[in-house]
Amino acid sequence: MAAKPFASSADLGVKEQTLEVLADGVYALTAEGDPNLGAIEGEDFLVCFEALATPVAARRWLARLREHTDKPVRYLVLSHYHAVRVLSASAFDAEVVVASEQTRHLIAERGQQDWESEYGRMPRLFEEPESIPGLTWPTLTFRDRLTIELGGDRGELVLEFLGRGHTEGDIVAWLPEQEIVFAGDLVESQAALYTGDAFHFDWAAGTLDRVKALGAQQLIGGRGAIARGRDQVDAAIEQTRDFLLTMQRTVGEAHRSGGTLKDAFAATHAALAPKYGAWPIFEHCLPFDVQRLWDELSGIERPVIWTAERDRQVWDELQG
Ligand SMILES: [Zn+2]
């Protein structure tokens, strides 16, 4: 059997992007499993939620958004530090780039390595990579919570750190009046999870509980379809939790019983594939996911930095 191509390096299929209006002045762009985006209108400004990998890619989203509103972007909110969510920031011409303090720290600590790693893993998302001017630096950071008054009768937008999860510093954007949450990569709806930089135990417990407790009627996850109504919102959250708990069980068993990383990977693949195997980026993510959980179980508190070399090493060991 031929070896599987590295990560998503062979995924070249263009995805269709769909802009949806979730409420008056609230927009989401989904893309068949590619990273989702959001935007919220204030009275005389825009808040954009998440960027993409390159300015050229982001300009296409902004052109779609400009069919609905020409308000200037005051805030660009970054849910976390991953390259495909931040490196296009310059295209937004935002007055303020907002992230958690933890995200700022992670960009300083590992932003460059993450850029190189993600570019190697999924080159298709890096459209015209030379248009990236450099790392993206937040200009406004907060630890737990930041509220943006939208003006008029539009209510407020609450940015909140709900605990460690997909990374050490993920935030969600919550519209309490419209009951809409942009959950970033903390929740995936019908898409596989990337947990290579995650805190599996915090994420599956308190962090997801707090996302659920918001009581959203619409949820936009990091990838995949928009969840509408409490049933779908809860299903997306519980799908995310089930993925994490299944990993905890299979990787945990192999780790406890003196098995190898390869054993853990095989058991996890077998347990997850029937339910999640056909979803976007499943094969791409799983080796990195299992390696990180293995590290966590081995007492490595903070995720080891992924470099292009470490990516290949882990891939060759588990998927090669
Ligand atoms: Zn991410």
mmCIF file of C-alpha atoms and ligand atoms in Angstrom:
data_model
loop_
_atom_site.group_PDB
_atom_site.id
_atom_site.type_symbol
_atom_site.label_atom_id
_atom_site.label_comp_id
_atom_site.label_asym_id
_atom_site.label_seq_id
_atom_site.Cartn_x
_atom_site.Cartn_y
_atom_site.Cartn_z
ATOM 1 C CA MET A 1 0.000 0.000 0.000
ATOM 2 C CA ALA A 2 1.316 3.445 -0.865
ATOM 3 C CA ALA A 3 2.156 5.712 2.097
ATOM 4 C CA LYS A 4 -0.444 8.334 2.950
ATOM 5 C CA PRO A 5 0.534 11.788 1.701
ATOM 6 C CA PHE A 6 1.757 14.038 4.551
ATOM 7 C CA ALA A 7 -1.044 15.783 6.507
ATOM 8 C CA SER A 8 -3.231 17.720 4.013
ATOM 9 C CA SER A 9 -0.444 18.287 1.468
ATOM 10 C CA ALA A 10 -2.407 16.398 -1.203
ATOM 11 C CA ASP A 11 -5.698 18.178 -0.453
ATOM 12 C CA LEU A 12 -5.991 20.605 -3.349
ATOM 13 C CA GLY A 13 -9.758 20.674 -3.853
ATOM 14 C CA VAL A 14 -11.266 24.163 -3.754
ATOM 15 C CA LYS A 15 -14.032 24.542 -1.153
ATOM 16 C CA GLU A 16 -17.196 26.481 -1.704
ATOM 17 C CA GLN A 17 -17.637 29.440 0.650
ATOM 18 C CA THR A 18 -21.089 30.359 1.910
ATOM 19 C CA LEU A 19 -21.944 33.628 3.636
ATOM 20 C CA GLU A 20 -24.928 33.416 5.968
ATOM 21 C CA VAL A 21 -26.738 36.196 7.818
ATOM 22 C CA LEU A 22 -27.447 34.857 11.323
ATOM 23 C CA ALA A 23 -29.237 37.933 12.677
ATOM 24 C CA ASP A 24 -29.395 41.605 11.779
ATOM 25 C CA GLY A 25 -25.749 42.579 11.230
ATOM 26 C CA VAL A 26 -24.288 39.191 12.206
ATOM 27 C CA TYR A 27 -22.488 37.198 9.509
ATOM 28 C CA ALA A 28 -20.705 33.885 9.179
ATOM 29 C CA LEU A 29 -18.715 32.402 6.347
ATOM 30 C CA THR A 30 -18.465 28.625 6.228
ATOM 31 C CA ALA A 31 -16.385 26.687 3.720
ATOM 32 C CA GLU A 32 -17.141 22.953 3.676
ATOM 33 C CA GLY A 33 -14.727 22.174 6.500
ATOM 34 C CA ASP A 34 -12.133 24.868 5.811
ATOM 35 C CA PRO A 35 -11.763 27.523 8.563
ATOM 36 C CA ASN A 36 -14.924 29.546 9.300
ATOM 37 C CA LEU A 37 -15.078 33.308 9.774
ATOM 38 C CA GLY A 38 -17.467 35.790 11.369
ATOM 39 C CA ALA A 39 -18.371 39.468 11.447
ATOM 40 C CA ILE A 40 -20.614 41.584 13.687
ATOM 41 C CA GLU A 41 -21.845 45.072 12.873
ATOM 42 C CA GLY A 42 -21.629 47.801 15.458
ATOM 43 C CA GLU A 43 -23.565 51.013 14.910
ATOM 44 C CA ASP A 44 -20.738 52.598 12.922
ATOM 45 C CA PHE A 45 -18.022 49.950 12.834
ATOM 46 C CA LEU A 46 -17.401 46.252 12.242
ATOM 47 C CA VAL A 47 -15.952 43.536 14.415
ATOM 48 C CA CYS A 48 -14.377 40.694 12.442
ATOM 49 C CA PHE A 49 -13.867 37.345 14.127
ATOM 50 C CA GLU A 50 -10.883 35.303 12.880
ATOM 51 C CA ALA A 51 -8.591 35.939 9.968
ATOM 52 C CA LEU A 52 -7.266 33.457 7.401
ATOM 53 C CA ALA A 53 -3.816 32.264 6.381
ATOM 54 C CA THR A 54 -2.960 34.991 3.855
ATOM 55 C CA PRO A 55 -4.114 38.526 2.996
ATOM 56 C CA VAL A 56 -5.104 37.349 -0.487
ATOM 57 C CA ALA A 57 -7.449 34.744 1.014
ATOM 58 C CA ALA A 58 -8.897 37.265 3.476
ATOM 59 C CA ARG A 59 -9.622 39.805 0.739
ATOM 60 C CA ARG A 60 -12.048 37.373 -0.854
ATOM 61 C CA TRP A 61 -13.991 37.122 2.430
ATOM 62 C CA LEU A 62 -13.945 40.895 2.863
ATOM 63 C CA ALA A 63 -15.313 41.347 -0.659
ATOM 64 C CA ARG A 64 -18.234 39.082 0.244
ATOM 65 C CA LEU A 65 -18.808 41.011 3.450
ATOM 66 C CA ARG A 66 -18.722 44.313 1.561
ATOM 67 C CA GLU A 67 -21.855 43.219 -0.323
ATOM 68 C CA HIS A 68 -23.644 43.678 3.041
ATOM 69 C CA THR A 69 -21.883 46.523 4.825
ATOM 70 C CA ASP A 70 -19.220 49.150 4.149
ATOM 71 C CA LYS A 71 -18.503 49.964 7.798
ATOM 72 C CA PRO A 72 -14.804 50.092 8.670
ATOM 73 C CA VAL A 73 -13.264 47.243 10.665
ATOM 74 C CA ARG A 74 -12.534 48.616 14.142
ATOM 75 C CA TYR A 75 -11.756 45.274 15.794
ATOM 76 C CA LEU A 76 -10.241 42.116 14.413
ATOM 77 C CA VAL A 77 -10.673 39.424 17.066
ATOM 78 C CA LEU A 78 -8.340 36.432 16.943
ATOM 79 C CA SER A 79 -9.690 33.369 18.750
ATOM 80 C CA HIS A 80 -6.226 31.790 19.062
ATOM 81 C CA TYR A 81 -2.701 31.899 17.647
ATOM 82 C CA HIS A 82 -2.765 29.294 14.847
ATOM 83 C CA ALA A 83 -1.278 30.550 11.582
ATOM 84 C CA VAL A 84 -4.287 29.809 9.372
ATOM 85 C CA ARG A 85 -6.397 32.008 11.713
ATOM 86 C CA VAL A 86 -4.115 35.002 12.062
ATOM 87 C CA LEU A 87 -1.560 35.602 9.301
ATOM 88 C CA SER A 88 -3.970 37.464 7.003
ATOM 89 C CA ALA A 89 -4.677 40.150 9.627
ATOM 90 C CA SER A 90 -3.131 42.986 7.598
ATOM 91 C CA ALA A 91 -5.901 42.695 4.970
ATOM 92 C CA PHE A 92 -8.556 43.841 7.470
ATOM 93 C CA ASP A 93 -7.057 47.303 8.123
ATOM 94 C CA ALA A 94 -8.401 46.962 11.668
ATOM 95 C CA GLU A 95 -7.861 49.729 14.195
ATOM 96 C CA VAL A 96 -7.416 47.172 16.960
ATOM 97 C CA VAL A 97 -6.333 43.524 16.862
ATOM 98 C CA VAL A 98 -7.716 41.714 19.916
ATOM 99 C CA ALA A 99 -6.633 38.414 21.472
ATOM 100 C CA SER A 100 -6.126 36.885 24.897
ATOM 101 C CA GLU A 101 -2.895 37.572 26.770
ATOM 102 C CA GLN A 102 -2.103 33.889 26.483
ATOM 103 C CA THR A 103 -2.436 34.055 22.688
ATOM 104 C CA ARG A 104 -0.023 36.975 22.527
ATOM 105 C CA HIS A 105 2.445 34.972 24.570
ATOM 106 C CA LEU A 106 2.062 31.935 22.283
ATOM 107 C CA ILE A 107 2.672 34.031 19.160
ATOM 108 C CA ALA A 108 5.902 35.315 20.686
ATOM 109 C CA GLU A 109 6.931 31.874 21.860
ATOM 110 C CA ARG A 110 6.009 29.703 18.847
ATOM 111 C CA GLY A 111 4.296 31.762 16.153
ATOM 112 C CA GLN A 112 7.141 31.409 13.668
ATOM 113 C CA GLN A 113 7.428 27.630 14.058
ATOM 114 C CA ASP A 114 3.649 27.284 13.834
ATOM 115 C CA TRP A 115 3.624 29.255 10.575
ATOM 116 C CA GLU A 116 6.186 26.900 9.020
ATOM 117 C CA SER A 117 4.452 23.815 10.390
ATOM 118 C CA GLU A 118 0.984 24.795 9.180
ATOM 119 C CA TYR A 119 2.264 25.823 5.769
ATOM 120 C CA GLY A 120 3.758 22.364 5.324
ATOM 121 C CA ARG A 121 0.675 20.595 6.597
ATOM 122 C CA MET A 122 -1.935 22.398 4.505
ATOM 123 C CA PRO A 123 -0.380 24.491 1.720
ATOM 124 C CA ARG A 124 -3.732 24.957 -0.045
ATOM 125 C CA LEU A 125 -4.845 27.439 2.635
ATOM 126 C CA PHE A 126 -1.748 29.598 2.052
ATOM 127 C CA GLU A 127 -2.858 31.300 -1.112
ATOM 128 C CA GLU A 128 -0.015 33.559 -2.337
ATOM 129 C CA PRO A 129 2.049 33.067 0.820
ATOM 130 C CA GLU A 130 4.396 35.916 -0.098
ATOM 131 C CA SER A 131 1.517 38.338 0.650
ATOM 132 C CA ILE A 132 1.958 37.632 4.414
ATOM 133 C CA PRO A 133 3.878 40.581 5.880
ATOM 134 C CA GLY A 134 5.039 38.693 9.011
ATOM 135 C CA LEU A 135 3.646 37.475 12.315
ATOM 136 C CA THR A 136 0.431 39.086 13.563
ATOM 137 C CA TRP A 137 0.690 40.972 16.862
ATOM 138 C CA PRO A 138 -2.440 41.713 18.913
ATOM 139 C CA THR A 139 -2.636 45.372 19.973
ATOM 140 C CA LEU A 140 -5.225 44.804 22.721
ATOM 141 C CA THR A 141 -5.128 41.785 25.029
ATOM 142 C CA PHE A 142 -7.126 40.666 28.058
ATOM 143 C CA ARG A 143 -7.021 37.781 30.488
ATOM 144 C CA ASP A 144 -10.622 36.643 31.067
ATOM 145 C CA ARG A 145 -13.227 38.916 29.556
ATOM 146 C CA LEU A 146 -13.608 41.992 27.370
ATOM 147 C CA THR A 147 -16.915 43.621 26.410
ATOM 148 C CA ILE A 148 -17.389 45.655 23.229
ATOM 149 C CA GLU A 149 -20.428 47.961 23.210
ATOM 150 C CA LEU A 150 -21.864 47.752 19.703
ATOM 151 C CA GLY A 151 -23.850 51.002 19.940
ATOM 152 C CA GLY A 152 -27.480 51.871 19.099
ATOM 153 C CA ASP A 153 -29.732 48.976 20.095
ATOM 154 C CA ARG A 154 -27.239 46.342 18.956
ATOM 155 C CA GLY A 155 -26.262 45.276 22.471
ATOM 156 C CA GLU A 156 -22.805 44.093 23.339
ATOM 157 C CA LEU A 157 -20.251 41.562 22.217
ATOM 158 C CA VAL A 158 -18.563 39.634 24.999
ATOM 159 C CA LEU A 159 -15.119 38.157 24.348
ATOM 160 C CA GLU A 160 -14.306 35.518 26.888
ATOM 161 C CA PHE A 161 -11.594 33.049 27.853
ATOM 162 C CA LEU A 162 -13.487 29.990 29.133
ATOM 163 C CA GLY A 163 -10.517 27.802 30.039
ATOM 164 C CA ARG A 164 -7.729 25.973 28.247
ATOM 165 C CA GLY A 165 -8.887 23.879 25.314
ATOM 166 C CA HIS A 166 -7.827 23.695 21.667
ATOM 167 C CA THR A 167 -4.881 25.868 22.781
ATOM 168 C CA GLU A 168 -3.833 27.586 25.981
ATOM 169 C CA GLY A 169 -5.544 30.838 25.051
ATOM 170 C CA ASP A 170 -8.747 30.327 23.014
ATOM 171 C CA ILE A 171 -11.508 32.886 23.364
ATOM 172 C CA VAL A 172 -15.121 32.846 22.204
ATOM 173 C CA ALA A 173 -17.217 35.782 20.968
ATOM 174 C CA TRP A 174 -20.685 35.794 22.504
ATOM 175 C CA LEU A 175 -23.696 37.949 21.598
ATOM 176 C CA PRO A 176 -25.981 37.570 24.652
ATOM 177 C CA GLU A 177 -28.965 39.361 23.104
ATOM 178 C CA GLN A 178 -28.860 37.523 19.782
ATOM 179 C CA GLU A 179 -27.830 34.281 21.576
ATOM 180 C CA ILE A 180 -25.094 33.608 19.012
ATOM 181 C CA VAL A 181 -21.624 32.318 19.841
ATOM 182 C CA PHE A 182 -18.525 32.191 17.646
ATOM 183 C CA ALA A 183 -16.671 29.370 19.374
ATOM 184 C CA GLY A 184 -13.478 29.219 17.308
ATOM 185 C CA ASP A 185 -11.781 25.823 17.336
ATOM 186 C CA LEU A 186 -13.158 24.998 20.804
ATOM 187 C CA VAL A 187 -16.138 23.420 19.026
ATOM 188 C CA GLU A 188 -16.220 21.681 15.661
ATOM 189 C CA SER A 189 -19.470 20.818 14.001
ATOM 190 C CA GLN A 190 -19.147 17.888 11.647
ATOM 191 C CA ALA A 191 -15.395 18.327 11.328
ATOM 192 C CA ALA A 192 -12.529 16.494 13.012
ATOM 193 C CA LEU A 193 -10.664 18.053 15.938
ATOM 194 C CA TYR A 194 -7.092 19.272 15.856
ATOM 195 C CA THR A 195 -5.730 18.752 19.362
ATOM 196 C CA GLY A 196 -1.987 18.935 18.738
ATOM 197 C CA ASP A 197 -1.699 22.030 20.952
ATOM 198 C CA ALA A 198 -4.566 21.151 23.270
ATOM 199 C CA PHE A 199 -5.263 20.553 26.923
ATOM 200 C CA HIS A 200 -7.500 17.513 26.484
ATOM 201 C CA PHE A 201 -8.678 17.216 30.088
ATOM 202 C CA ASP A 202 -9.544 20.876 30.701
ATOM 203 C CA TRP A 203 -11.190 21.112 27.290
ATOM 204 C CA ALA A 204 -13.459 18.057 27.640
ATOM 205 C CA ALA A 205 -14.634 19.105 31.094
ATOM 206 C CA GLY A 206 -14.902 22.675 32.376
ATOM 207 C CA THR A 207 -14.180 24.551 29.155
ATOM 208 C CA LEU A 208 -16.891 22.848 27.091
ATOM 209 C CA ASP A 209 -19.274 23.040 30.075
ATOM 210 C CA ARG A 210 -18.823 26.802 30.095
ATOM 211 C CA VAL A 211 -19.409 27.059 26.328
ATOM 212 C CA LYS A 212 -22.598 25.047 26.791
ATOM 213 C CA ALA A 213 -23.720 27.166 29.732
ATOM 214 C CA LEU A 214 -23.840 30.251 27.511
ATOM 215 C CA GLY A 215 -27.074 28.792 26.159
ATOM 216 C CA ALA A 216 -26.490 29.794 22.538
ATOM 217 C CA GLN A 217 -29.223 29.316 19.944
ATOM 218 C CA GLN A 218 -26.667 29.496 17.106
ATOM 219 C CA LEU A 219 -23.077 28.320 17.221
ATOM 220 C CA ILE A 220 -20.345 28.834 14.649
ATOM 221 C CA GLY A 221 -17.451 26.472 15.284
ATOM 222 C CA GLY A 222 -13.969 26.629 13.853
ATOM 223 C CA ARG A 223 -14.849 24.425 10.915
ATOM 224 C CA GLY A 224 -17.993 22.819 9.580
ATOM 225 C CA ALA A 225 -21.655 23.724 9.492
ATOM 226 C CA ILE A 226 -23.439 26.322 11.607
ATOM 227 C CA ALA A 227 -25.432 24.754 14.452
ATOM 228 C CA ARG A 228 -28.927 26.200 14.729
ATOM 229 C CA GLY A 229 -31.237 25.712 17.707
ATOM 230 C CA ARG A 230 -30.312 24.329 21.122
ATOM 231 C CA ASP A 231 -30.381 20.717 19.937
ATOM 232 C CA GLN A 232 -27.843 21.288 17.175
ATOM 233 C CA VAL A 233 -25.700 23.552 19.371
ATOM 234 C CA ASP A 234 -25.574 20.941 22.119
ATOM 235 C CA ALA A 235 -24.921 18.200 19.550
ATOM 236 C CA ALA A 236 -21.891 20.093 18.203
ATOM 237 C CA ILE A 237 -20.542 20.602 21.727
ATOM 238 C CA GLU A 238 -21.125 16.966 22.659
ATOM 239 C CA GLN A 239 -19.573 15.738 19.413
ATOM 240 C CA THR A 240 -16.452 17.698 20.328
ATOM 241 C CA ARG A 241 -16.506 16.229 23.845
ATOM 242 C CA ASP A 242 -17.055 12.680 22.572
ATOM 243 C CA PHE A 243 -14.027 12.960 20.269
ATOM 244 C CA LEU A 244 -11.896 14.107 23.227
ATOM 245 C CA LEU A 245 -13.229 11.513 25.669
ATOM 246 C CA THR A 246 -12.730 8.694 23.152
ATOM 247 C CA MET A 247 -9.122 9.802 22.743
ATOM 248 C CA GLN A 248 -8.664 9.968 26.506
ATOM 249 C CA ARG A 249 -9.906 6.393 26.809
ATOM 250 C CA THR A 250 -7.883 4.819 23.973
ATOM 251 C CA VAL A 251 -4.634 6.744 24.404
ATOM 252 C CA GLY A 252 -4.997 6.432 28.193
ATOM 253 C CA GLU A 253 -5.348 2.653 28.029
ATOM 254 C CA ALA A 254 -2.275 2.240 25.824
ATOM 255 C CA HIS A 255 -0.261 4.599 28.024
ATOM 256 C CA ARG A 256 -1.282 2.893 31.280
ATOM 257 C CA SER A 257 -0.684 -0.630 30.044
ATOM 258 C CA GLY A 258 2.847 0.035 28.804
ATOM 259 C CA GLY A 259 1.886 0.180 25.126
ATOM 260 C CA THR A 260 3.632 2.304 22.526
ATOM 261 C CA LEU A 261 2.584 5.537 20.868
ATOM 262 C CA LYS A 262 1.872 3.458 17.768
ATOM 263 C CA ASP A 263 -0.492 1.222 19.761
ATOM 264 C CA ALA A 264 -2.263 4.317 21.062
ATOM 265 C CA PHE A 265 -2.622 5.673 17.557
ATOM 266 C CA ALA A 266 -4.011 2.390 16.161
ATOM 267 C CA ALA A 267 -6.558 2.074 18.981
ATOM 268 C CA THR A 268 -7.640 5.707 18.653
ATOM 269 C CA HIS A 269 -7.945 5.481 14.893
ATOM 270 C CA ALA A 270 -10.069 2.337 15.206
ATOM 271 C CA ALA A 271 -12.326 3.917 17.827
ATOM 272 C CA LEU A 272 -12.864 7.256 16.054
ATOM 273 C CA ALA A 273 -12.889 6.307 12.373
ATOM 274 C CA PRO A 274 -16.394 4.768 12.208
ATOM 275 C CA LYS A 275 -17.963 8.018 13.444
ATOM 276 C CA TYR A 276 -15.505 10.721 12.373
ATOM 277 C CA GLY A 277 -13.263 9.171 9.712
ATOM 278 C CA ALA A 278 -15.026 10.766 6.757
ATOM 279 C CA TRP A 279 -14.946 14.268 8.210
ATOM 280 C CA PRO A 280 -12.554 16.982 7.032
ATOM 281 C CA ILE A 281 -8.920 16.731 8.165
ATOM 282 C CA PHE A 282 -9.419 13.553 10.233
ATOM 283 C CA GLU A 283 -6.386 11.677 8.861
ATOM 284 C CA HIS A 284 -4.344 14.868 8.818
ATOM 285 C CA CYS A 285 -4.946 15.683 12.499
ATOM 286 C CA LEU A 286 -4.913 12.333 14.244
ATOM 287 C CA PRO A 287 -1.145 11.648 14.513
ATOM 288 C CA PHE A 288 -0.531 15.103 16.000
ATOM 289 C CA ASP A 289 -3.563 14.743 18.277
ATOM 290 C CA VAL A 290 -2.434 11.392 19.682
ATOM 291 C CA GLN A 291 1.148 12.610 20.166
ATOM 292 C CA ARG A 292 -0.007 15.612 22.190
ATOM 293 C CA LEU A 293 -2.316 13.563 24.424
ATOM 294 C CA TRP A 294 0.484 11.032 24.917
ATOM 295 C CA ASP A 295 2.748 13.897 26.023
ATOM 296 C CA GLU A 296 0.051 15.216 28.332
ATOM 297 C CA LEU A 297 -0.338 11.785 29.946
ATOM 298 C CA SER A 298 3.455 11.662 30.308
ATOM 299 C CA GLY A 299 3.346 14.789 32.444
ATOM 300 C CA ILE A 300 4.336 17.334 29.783
ATOM 301 C CA GLU A 301 2.199 20.259 30.882
ATOM 302 C CA ARG A 302 2.512 22.625 27.933
ATOM 303 C CA PRO A 303 2.410 21.414 24.312
ATOM 304 C CA VAL A 304 5.788 20.752 22.704
ATOM 305 C CA ILE A 305 6.348 23.225 19.860
ATOM 306 C CA TRP A 306 5.559 21.745 16.445
ATOM 307 C CA THR A 307 8.247 22.348 13.873
ATOM 308 C CA ALA A 308 8.267 21.198 10.261
ATOM 309 C CA GLU A 309 10.799 18.506 11.316
ATOM 310 C CA ARG A 310 8.791 17.230 14.271
ATOM 311 C CA ASP A 311 5.681 17.128 12.073
ATOM 312 C CA ARG A 312 7.387 14.780 9.623
ATOM 313 C CA GLN A 313 8.865 12.631 12.368
ATOM 314 C CA VAL A 314 5.523 12.017 14.073
ATOM 315 C CA TRP A 315 3.752 11.575 10.746
ATOM 316 C CA ASP A 316 6.271 8.987 9.519
ATOM 317 C CA GLU A 317 6.069 7.101 12.782
ATOM 318 C CA LEU A 318 2.262 6.932 12.894
ATOM 319 C CA GLN A 319 0.893 7.325 9.385
ATOM 320 C CA GLY A 320 3.924 6.335 7.307
HETATM 321 ZN ZN ZN B 1 -6.545 26.126 15.633
#
